[in-house]
CSV table of C-alpha atoms and ligand atoms in Angstrom, one decimal:
chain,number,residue,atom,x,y,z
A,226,UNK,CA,93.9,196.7,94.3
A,227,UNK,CA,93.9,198.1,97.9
A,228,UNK,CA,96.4,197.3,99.9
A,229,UNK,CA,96.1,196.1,103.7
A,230,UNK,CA,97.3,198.1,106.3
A,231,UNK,CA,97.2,197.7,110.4
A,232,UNK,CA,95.3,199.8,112.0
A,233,UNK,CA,95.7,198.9,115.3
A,234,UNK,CA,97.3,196.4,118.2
A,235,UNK,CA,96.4,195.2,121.3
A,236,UNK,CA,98.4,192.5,123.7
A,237,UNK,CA,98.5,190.3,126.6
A,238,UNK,CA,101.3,189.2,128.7
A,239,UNK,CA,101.2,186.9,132.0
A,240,UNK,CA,102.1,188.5,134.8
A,241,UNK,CA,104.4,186.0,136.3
A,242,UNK,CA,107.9,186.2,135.5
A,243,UNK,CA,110.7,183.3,135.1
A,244,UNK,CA,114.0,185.1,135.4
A,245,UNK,CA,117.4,183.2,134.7
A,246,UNK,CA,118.0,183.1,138.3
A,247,UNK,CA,115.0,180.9,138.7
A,248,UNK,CA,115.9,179.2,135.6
A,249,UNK,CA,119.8,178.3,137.4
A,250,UNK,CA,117.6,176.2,140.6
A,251,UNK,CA,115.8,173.6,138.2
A,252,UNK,CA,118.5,173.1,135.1
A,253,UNK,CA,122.7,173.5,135.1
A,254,UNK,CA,122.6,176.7,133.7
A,255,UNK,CA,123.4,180.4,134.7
A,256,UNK,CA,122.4,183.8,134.0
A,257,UNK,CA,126.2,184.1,131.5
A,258,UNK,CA,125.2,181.6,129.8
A,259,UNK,CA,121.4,182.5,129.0
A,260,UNK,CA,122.2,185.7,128.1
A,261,UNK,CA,125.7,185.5,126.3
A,262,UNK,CA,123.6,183.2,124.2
A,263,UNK,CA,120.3,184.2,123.8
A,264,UNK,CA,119.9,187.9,124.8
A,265,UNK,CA,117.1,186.6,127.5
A,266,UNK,CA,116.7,187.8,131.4
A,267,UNK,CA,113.3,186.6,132.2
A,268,UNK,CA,110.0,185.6,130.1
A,269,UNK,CA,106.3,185.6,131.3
A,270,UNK,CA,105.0,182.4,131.8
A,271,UNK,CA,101.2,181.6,132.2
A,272,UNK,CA,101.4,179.0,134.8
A,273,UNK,CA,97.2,178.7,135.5
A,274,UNK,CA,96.4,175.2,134.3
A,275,UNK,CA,93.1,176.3,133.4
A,276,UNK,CA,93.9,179.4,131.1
A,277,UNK,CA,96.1,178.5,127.7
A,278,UNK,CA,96.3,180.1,124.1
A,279,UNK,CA,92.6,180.9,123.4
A,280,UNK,CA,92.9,183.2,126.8
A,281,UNK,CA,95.7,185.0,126.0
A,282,UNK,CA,94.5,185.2,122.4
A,283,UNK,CA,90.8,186.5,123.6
A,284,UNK,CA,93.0,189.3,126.0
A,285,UNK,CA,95.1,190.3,123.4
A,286,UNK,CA,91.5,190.6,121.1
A,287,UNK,CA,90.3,192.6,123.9
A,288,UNK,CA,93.0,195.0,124.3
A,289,UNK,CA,93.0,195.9,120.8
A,290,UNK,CA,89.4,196.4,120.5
A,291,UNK,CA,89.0,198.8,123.4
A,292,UNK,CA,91.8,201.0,122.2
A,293,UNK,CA,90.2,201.1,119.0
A,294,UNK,CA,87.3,201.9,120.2
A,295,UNK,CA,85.7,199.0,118.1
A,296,UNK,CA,82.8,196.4,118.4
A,297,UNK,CA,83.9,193.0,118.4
A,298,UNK,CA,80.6,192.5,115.6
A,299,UNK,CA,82.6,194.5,112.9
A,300,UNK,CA,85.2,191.9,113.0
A,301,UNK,CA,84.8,189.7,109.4
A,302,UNK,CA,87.8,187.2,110.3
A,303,UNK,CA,89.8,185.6,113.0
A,304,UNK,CA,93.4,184.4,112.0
A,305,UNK,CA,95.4,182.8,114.8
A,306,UNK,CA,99.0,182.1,114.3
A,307,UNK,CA,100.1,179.6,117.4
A,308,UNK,CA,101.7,176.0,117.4
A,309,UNK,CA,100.2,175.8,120.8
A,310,UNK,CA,96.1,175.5,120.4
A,311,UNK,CA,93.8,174.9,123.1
A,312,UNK,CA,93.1,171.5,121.3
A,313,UNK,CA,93.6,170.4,118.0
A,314,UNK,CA,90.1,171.4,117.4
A,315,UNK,CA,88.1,173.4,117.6
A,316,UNK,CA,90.4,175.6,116.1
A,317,UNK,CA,91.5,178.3,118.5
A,318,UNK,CA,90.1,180.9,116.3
A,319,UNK,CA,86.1,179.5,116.9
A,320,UNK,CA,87.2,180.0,120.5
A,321,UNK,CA,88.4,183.4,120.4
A,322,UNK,CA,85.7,184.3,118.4
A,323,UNK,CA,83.0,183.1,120.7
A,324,UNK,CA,84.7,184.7,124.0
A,325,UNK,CA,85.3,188.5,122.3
A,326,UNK,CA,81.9,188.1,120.5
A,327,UNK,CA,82.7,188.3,116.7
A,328,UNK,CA,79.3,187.3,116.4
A,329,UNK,CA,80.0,188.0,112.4
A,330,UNK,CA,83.6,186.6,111.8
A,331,UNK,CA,84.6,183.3,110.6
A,332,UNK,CA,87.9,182.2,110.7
A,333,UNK,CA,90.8,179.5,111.4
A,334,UNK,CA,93.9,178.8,113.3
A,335,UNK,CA,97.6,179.1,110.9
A,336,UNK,CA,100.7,176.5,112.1
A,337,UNK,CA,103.6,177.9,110.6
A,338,UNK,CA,105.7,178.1,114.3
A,339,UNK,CA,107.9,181.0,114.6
A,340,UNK,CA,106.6,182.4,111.3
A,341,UNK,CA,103.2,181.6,111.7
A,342,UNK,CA,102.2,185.5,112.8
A,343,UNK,CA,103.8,186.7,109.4
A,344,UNK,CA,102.1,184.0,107.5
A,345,UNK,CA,99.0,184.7,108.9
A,346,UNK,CA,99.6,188.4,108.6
A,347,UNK,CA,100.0,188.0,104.8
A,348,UNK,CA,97.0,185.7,104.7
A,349,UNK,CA,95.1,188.1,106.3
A,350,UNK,CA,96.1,190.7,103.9
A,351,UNK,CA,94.9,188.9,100.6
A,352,UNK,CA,91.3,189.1,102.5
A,353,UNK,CA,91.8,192.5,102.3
A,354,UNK,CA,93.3,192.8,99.0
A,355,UNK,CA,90.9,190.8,96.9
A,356,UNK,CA,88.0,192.9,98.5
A,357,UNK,CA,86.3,190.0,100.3
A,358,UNK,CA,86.9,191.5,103.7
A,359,UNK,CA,87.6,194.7,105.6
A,360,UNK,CA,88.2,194.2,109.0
A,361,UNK,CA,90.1,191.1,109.7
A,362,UNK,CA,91.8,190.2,113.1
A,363,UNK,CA,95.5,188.6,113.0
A,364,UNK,CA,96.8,187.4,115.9
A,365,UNK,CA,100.2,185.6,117.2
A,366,UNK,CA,100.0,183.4,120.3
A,367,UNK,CA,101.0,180.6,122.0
A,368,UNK,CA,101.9,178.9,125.5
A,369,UNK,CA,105.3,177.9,125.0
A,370,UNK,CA,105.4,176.4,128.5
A,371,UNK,CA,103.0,173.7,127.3
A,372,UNK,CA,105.4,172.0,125.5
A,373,UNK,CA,108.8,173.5,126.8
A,374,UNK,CA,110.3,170.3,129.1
A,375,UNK,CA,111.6,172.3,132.2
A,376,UNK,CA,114.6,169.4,133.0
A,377,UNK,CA,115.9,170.2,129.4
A,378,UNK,CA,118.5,173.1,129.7
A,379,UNK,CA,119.2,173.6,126.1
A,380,UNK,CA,115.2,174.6,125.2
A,381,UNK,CA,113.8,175.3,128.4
A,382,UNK,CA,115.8,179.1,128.8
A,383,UNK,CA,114.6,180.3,125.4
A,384,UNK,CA,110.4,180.3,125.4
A,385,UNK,CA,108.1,182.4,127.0
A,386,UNK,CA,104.0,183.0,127.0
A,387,UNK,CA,102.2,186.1,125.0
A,388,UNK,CA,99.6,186.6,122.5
A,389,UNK,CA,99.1,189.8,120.4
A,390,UNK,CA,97.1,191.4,118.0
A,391,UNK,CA,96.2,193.5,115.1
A,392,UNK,CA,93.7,194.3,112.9
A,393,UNK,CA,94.0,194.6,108.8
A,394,UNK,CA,91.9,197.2,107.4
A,395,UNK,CA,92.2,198.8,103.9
A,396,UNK,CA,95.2,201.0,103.4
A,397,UNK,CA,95.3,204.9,101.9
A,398,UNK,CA,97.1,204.4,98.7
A,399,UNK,CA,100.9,203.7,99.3
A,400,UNK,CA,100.4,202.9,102.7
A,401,UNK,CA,100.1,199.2,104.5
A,402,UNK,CA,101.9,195.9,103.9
A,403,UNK,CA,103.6,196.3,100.1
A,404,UNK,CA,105.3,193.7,99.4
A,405,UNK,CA,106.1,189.9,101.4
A,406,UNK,CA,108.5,187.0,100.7
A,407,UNK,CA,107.1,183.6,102.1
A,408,UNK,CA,109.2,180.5,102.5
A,409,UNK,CA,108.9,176.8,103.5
A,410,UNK,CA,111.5,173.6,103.6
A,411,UNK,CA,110.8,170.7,105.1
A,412,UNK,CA,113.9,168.7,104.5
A,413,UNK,CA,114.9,169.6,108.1
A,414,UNK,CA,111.8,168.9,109.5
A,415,UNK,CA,113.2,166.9,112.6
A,416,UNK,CA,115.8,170.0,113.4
A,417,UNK,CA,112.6,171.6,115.6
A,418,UNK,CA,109.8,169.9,116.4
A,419,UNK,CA,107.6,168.3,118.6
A,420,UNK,CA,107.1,164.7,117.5
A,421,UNK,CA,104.1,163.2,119.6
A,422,UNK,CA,100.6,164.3,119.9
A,423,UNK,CA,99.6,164.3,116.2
A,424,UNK,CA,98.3,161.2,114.0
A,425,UNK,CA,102.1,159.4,113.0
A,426,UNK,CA,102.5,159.6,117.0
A,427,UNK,CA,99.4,159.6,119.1
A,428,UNK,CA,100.0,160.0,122.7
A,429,UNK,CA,100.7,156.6,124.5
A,430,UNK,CA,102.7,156.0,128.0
A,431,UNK,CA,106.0,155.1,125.4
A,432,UNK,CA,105.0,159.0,123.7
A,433,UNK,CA,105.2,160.5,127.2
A,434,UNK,CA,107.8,158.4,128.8
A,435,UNK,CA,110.1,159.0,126.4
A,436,UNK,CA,109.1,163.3,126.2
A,437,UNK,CA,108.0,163.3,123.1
A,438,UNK,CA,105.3,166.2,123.9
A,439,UNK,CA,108.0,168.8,124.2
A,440,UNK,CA,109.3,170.6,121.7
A,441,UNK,CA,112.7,169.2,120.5
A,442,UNK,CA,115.2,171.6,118.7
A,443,UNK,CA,119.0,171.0,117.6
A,444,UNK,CA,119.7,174.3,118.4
A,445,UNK,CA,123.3,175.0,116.9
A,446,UNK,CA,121.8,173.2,113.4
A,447,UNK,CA,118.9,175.5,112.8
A,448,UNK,CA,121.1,178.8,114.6
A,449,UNK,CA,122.9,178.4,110.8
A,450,UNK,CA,119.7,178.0,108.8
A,451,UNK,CA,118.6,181.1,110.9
A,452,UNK,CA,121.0,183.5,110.6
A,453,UNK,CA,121.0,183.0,107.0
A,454,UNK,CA,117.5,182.7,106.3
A,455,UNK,CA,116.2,185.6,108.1
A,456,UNK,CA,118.8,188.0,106.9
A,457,UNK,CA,118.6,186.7,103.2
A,458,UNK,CA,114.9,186.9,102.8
A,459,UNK,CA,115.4,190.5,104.9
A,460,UNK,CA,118.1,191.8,102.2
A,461,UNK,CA,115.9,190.5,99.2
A,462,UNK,CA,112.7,192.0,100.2
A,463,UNK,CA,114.4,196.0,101.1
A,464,UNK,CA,116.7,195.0,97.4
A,465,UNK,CA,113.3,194.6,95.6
A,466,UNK,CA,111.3,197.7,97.0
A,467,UNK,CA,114.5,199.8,96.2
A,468,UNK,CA,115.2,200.5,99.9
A,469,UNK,CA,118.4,201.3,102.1
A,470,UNK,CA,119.4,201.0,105.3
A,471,UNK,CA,118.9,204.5,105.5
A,472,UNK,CA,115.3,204.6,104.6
A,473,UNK,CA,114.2,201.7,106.9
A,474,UNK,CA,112.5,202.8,110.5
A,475,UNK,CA,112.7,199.5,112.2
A,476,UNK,CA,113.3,195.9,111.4
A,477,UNK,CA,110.9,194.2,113.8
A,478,UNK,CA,112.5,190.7,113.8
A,479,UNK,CA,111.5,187.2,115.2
A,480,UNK,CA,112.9,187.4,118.5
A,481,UNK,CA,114.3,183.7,118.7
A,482,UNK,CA,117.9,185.1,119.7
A,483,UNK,CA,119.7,187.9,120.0
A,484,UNK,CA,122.8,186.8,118.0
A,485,UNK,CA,120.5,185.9,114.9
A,486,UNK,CA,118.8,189.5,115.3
A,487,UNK,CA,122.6,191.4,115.0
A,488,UNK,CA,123.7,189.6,112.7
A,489,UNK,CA,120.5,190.3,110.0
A,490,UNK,CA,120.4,193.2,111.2
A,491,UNK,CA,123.8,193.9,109.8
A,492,UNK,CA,123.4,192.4,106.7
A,493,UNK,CA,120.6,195.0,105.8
A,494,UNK,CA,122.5,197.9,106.7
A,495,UNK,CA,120.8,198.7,110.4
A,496,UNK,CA,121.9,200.8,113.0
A,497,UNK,CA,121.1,199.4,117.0
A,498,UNK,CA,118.7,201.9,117.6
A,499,UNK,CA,116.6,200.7,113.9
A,500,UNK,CA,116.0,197.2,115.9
A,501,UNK,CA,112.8,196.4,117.6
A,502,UNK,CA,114.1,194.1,120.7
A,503,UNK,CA,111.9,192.9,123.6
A,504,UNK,CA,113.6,189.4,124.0
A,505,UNK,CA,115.3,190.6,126.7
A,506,UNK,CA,112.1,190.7,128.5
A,507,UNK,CA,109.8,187.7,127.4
A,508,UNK,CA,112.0,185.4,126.0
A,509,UNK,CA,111.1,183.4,122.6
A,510,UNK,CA,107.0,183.8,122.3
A,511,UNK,CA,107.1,182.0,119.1
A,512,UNK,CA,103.9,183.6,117.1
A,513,UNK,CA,103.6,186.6,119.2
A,514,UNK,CA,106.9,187.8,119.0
A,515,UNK,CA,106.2,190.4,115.9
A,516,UNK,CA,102.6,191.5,116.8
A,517,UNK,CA,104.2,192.2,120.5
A,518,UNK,CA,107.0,194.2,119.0
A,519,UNK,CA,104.3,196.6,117.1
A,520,UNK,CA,102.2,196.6,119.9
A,521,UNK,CA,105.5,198.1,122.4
A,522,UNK,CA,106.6,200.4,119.7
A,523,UNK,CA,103.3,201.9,118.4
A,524,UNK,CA,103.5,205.0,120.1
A,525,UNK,CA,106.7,205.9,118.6
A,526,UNK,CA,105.5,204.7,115.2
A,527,UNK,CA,104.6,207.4,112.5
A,528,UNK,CA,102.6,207.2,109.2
A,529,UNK,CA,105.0,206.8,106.5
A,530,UNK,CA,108.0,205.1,108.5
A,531,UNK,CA,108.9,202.1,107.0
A,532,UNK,CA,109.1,198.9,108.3
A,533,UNK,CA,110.8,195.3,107.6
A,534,UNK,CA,109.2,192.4,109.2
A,535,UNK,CA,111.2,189.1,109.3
A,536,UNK,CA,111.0,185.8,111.0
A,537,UNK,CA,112.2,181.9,110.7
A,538,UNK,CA,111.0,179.1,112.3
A,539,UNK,CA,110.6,175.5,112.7
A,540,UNK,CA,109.4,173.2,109.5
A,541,UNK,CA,111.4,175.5,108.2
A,542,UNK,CA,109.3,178.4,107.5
A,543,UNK,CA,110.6,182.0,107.0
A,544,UNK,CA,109.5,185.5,105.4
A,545,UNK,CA,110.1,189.1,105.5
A,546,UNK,CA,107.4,192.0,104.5
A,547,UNK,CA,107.8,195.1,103.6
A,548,UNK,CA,105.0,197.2,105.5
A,549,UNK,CA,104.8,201.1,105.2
A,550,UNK,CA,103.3,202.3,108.6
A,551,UNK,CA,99.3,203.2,108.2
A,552,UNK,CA,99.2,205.6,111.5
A,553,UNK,CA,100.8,207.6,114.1
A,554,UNK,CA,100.9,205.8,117.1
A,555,UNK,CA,101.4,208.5,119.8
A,556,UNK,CA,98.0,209.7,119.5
A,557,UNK,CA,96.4,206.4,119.6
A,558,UNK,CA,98.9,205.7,123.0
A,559,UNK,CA,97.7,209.4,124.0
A,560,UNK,CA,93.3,208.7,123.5
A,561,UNK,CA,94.1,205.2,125.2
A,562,UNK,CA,95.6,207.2,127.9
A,563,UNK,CA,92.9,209.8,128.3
A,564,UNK,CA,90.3,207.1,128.2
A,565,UNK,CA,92.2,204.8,131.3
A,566,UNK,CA,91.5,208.3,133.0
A,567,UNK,CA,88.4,209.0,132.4
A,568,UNK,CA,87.3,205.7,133.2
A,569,UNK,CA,89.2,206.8,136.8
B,82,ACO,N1,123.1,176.6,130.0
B,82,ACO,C1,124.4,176.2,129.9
B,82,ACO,N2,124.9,175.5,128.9
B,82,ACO,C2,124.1,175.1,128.0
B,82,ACO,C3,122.7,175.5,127.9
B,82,ACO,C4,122.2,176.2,129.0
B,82,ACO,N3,120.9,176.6,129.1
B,82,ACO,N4,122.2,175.0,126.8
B,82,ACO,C5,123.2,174.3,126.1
B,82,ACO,N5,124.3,174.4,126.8
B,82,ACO,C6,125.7,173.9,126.5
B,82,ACO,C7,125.5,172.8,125.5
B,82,ACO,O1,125.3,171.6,126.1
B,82,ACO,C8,126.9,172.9,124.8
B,82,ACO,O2,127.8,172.2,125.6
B,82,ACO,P1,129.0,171.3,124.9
B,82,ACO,O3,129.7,172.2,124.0
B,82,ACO,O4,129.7,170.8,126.1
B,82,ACO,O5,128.2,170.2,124.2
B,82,ACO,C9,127.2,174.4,124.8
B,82,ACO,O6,126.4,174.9,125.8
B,82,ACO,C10,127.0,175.0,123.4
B,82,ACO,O7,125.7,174.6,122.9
B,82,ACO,P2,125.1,175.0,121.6
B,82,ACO,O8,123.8,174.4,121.3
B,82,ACO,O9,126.1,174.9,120.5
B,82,ACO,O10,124.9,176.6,121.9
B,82,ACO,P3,124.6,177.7,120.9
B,82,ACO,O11,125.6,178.8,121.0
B,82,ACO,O12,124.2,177.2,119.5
B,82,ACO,O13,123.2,178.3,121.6
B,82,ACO,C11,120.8,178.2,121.1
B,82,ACO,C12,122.1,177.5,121.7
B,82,ACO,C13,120.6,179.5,121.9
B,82,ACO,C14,119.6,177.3,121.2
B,82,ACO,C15,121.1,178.6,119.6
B,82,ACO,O14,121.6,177.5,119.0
B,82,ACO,C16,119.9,179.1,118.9
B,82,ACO,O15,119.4,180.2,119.1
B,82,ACO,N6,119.4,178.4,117.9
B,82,ACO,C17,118.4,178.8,117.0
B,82,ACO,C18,117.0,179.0,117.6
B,82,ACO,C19,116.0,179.4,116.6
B,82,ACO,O16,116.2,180.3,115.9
B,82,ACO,N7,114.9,178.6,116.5
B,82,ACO,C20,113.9,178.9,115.5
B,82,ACO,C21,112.8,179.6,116.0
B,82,ACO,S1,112.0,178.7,117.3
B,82,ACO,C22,110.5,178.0,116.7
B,82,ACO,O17,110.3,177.9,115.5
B,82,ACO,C23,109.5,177.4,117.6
């Protein structure tokens, strides 16, 4: 069977910024707090009331595809991961599609929250692996500030926008994702959630008067299912592939919170500087999070390392995978760069 392997990321960020500071003039909050907490200064927000997930999605399509140099008509299948569609349907995906021109790709849009990208990820991979496909997209987006309520201090410091994305192609023996763990439990369904806008609770004035479009989270409830989720299925996947500490590269972790982040990452044995962290600087991007950690680390990814994926989110859903690295990244970061200049 061959094995599916990234082969290459793209990304797209807003460019304006929502910093703690601007966070302390709408809610009773302050920088301390924020990031004592969370490990968040600032996150990108996409404030344009015409642009949402398929445009960030499309961007992040587009970045990837120029620095690999590839045709948008090579593309077989488009996989979004986002709790935050354009509309219900059309699925993001037939959006995407149509606005990169994957005039050959079919595809579909994945709700799993802050594990959708690695769902979709692994769903992408048995496209690959049964031989149906080989070259499918996989990408992680949402708009967060769609459904963050900005007078609610306890969500509204943790989200941020971003899409990013990669593509699954068929791995050199040994190499690509080798193993995944894939969980769901939805007997704490209500802990995060956001309980209007679907068919139990269509949108009426009482749905909107009493906020039920936002996301709602019990944070300090589903902190404990997350710390122990995410670092249990992290332990369990390096225990079955026979790995240490020692012979993992990088966890790339759902960046929900820093706190959640440590504390996995001392569970499987991990040094600081074996930690792929970016909440910092965008906050929680819920299905971009992992695809946006690959993306800001590729160039100091080589073929070989490995790597330990690992996320948790609302429903709940949570995974790790196990994913030897397919390429070396600083010469991809290097042609990009050589390109951007000879383009002037
Ligand atoms: N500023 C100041 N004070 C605040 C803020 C704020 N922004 N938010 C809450 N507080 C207060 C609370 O009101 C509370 O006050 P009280 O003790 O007087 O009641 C106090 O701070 C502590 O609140 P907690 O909720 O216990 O704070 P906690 O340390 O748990 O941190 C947080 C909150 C950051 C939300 C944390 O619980 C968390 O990270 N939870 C998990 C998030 C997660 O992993 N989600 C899954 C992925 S997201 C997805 O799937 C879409």
């Amino acid at each position: 069977m061959a094995r599916a392997a990234i082969t290459a990321v793209g990304r797209f960020l807003p460019e304006d910024r929502l910093t703690n500071a601007d966070l302390e003039k709408m809610v009773d909050t302050n920088d301390e707090w924020i990031r004592s907490r969370t490990g968040i200064r600032e996150r990108r927000i996409l404030w344009d009331k015409d642009k949402a997930t398929a445009y960030m999605a499309t961007e992040a399509a587009k970045d990837l595809l120029r620095k690999r140099g590839l045709d948008a008509s090579e593309i077989e299948a488009v996989i979004i991961a986002t709790v935050t569609p354009d509309m219900f349907f059309p699925a993001t995906a037939c959006l995407v599609q149509h606005a990169i021109g994957a005039t050959k790709a079919w595809g579909f849009d994945l709700s799993a929250a802050c594990s959708g990208f690695l769902f979709a990820l692994s769903t992408g991979a048995s496209f690959i692996e049964s031989g149906r496909h080989e070259k499918v997209l996989v990408i992680g987006a949402d708009k967060m500030s769609s459904i963050t309520d900005y007078t609610d201090r306890t969500t509204c410091v943790l989200f941020g926008d971003a899409a990013a994305a990669v593509l699954l192609e068929p791995a050199d023996e040994g190499y690509g994702i080798l193993d995944t763990i894939e969980q769901i439990d939805g007997a704490q369904a209500d802990l995060l959630c956001m309980p209007a806008g679907g068919s139990l609770n269509p949108p009426t004035h009482e749905t909107i008067d009493k906020k039920m479009h936002f996301l709602h989270q019990q944070g300090r409830q589903v902190f404990r299912y997350a710390v122990e989720g995410m670092a249990d299925v992290s332990v369990e996947v390096m225990a079955r592939n026979g790995l240490t500490g020692d012979d993992v590269r990088y966890l790339v972790p759902h960046q929900a919170n820093l706190r959640i982040i440590d504390a996995t990452a001392r569970r499987m044995g991990l040094t600081k500087d074996k930690v792929m962290l970016n909440i910092e600087r965008y906050g929680n991007t819920t299905a971009a999070t992992i695809p946006l950690c690959l993306n800001d680390w590729e160039h100091e990814l080589r073929r070989g390392d490995n790597l330990v994926l690992s996320a948790f989110g609302g429903g709940f859903t949570w995974g790790a995978m196990y994913v030897k690295w397919a390429y070396d990244g600083d010469k991809v970061a290097a042609s990009a760069e050589a390109e951007m200049v000879a383009e002037g």
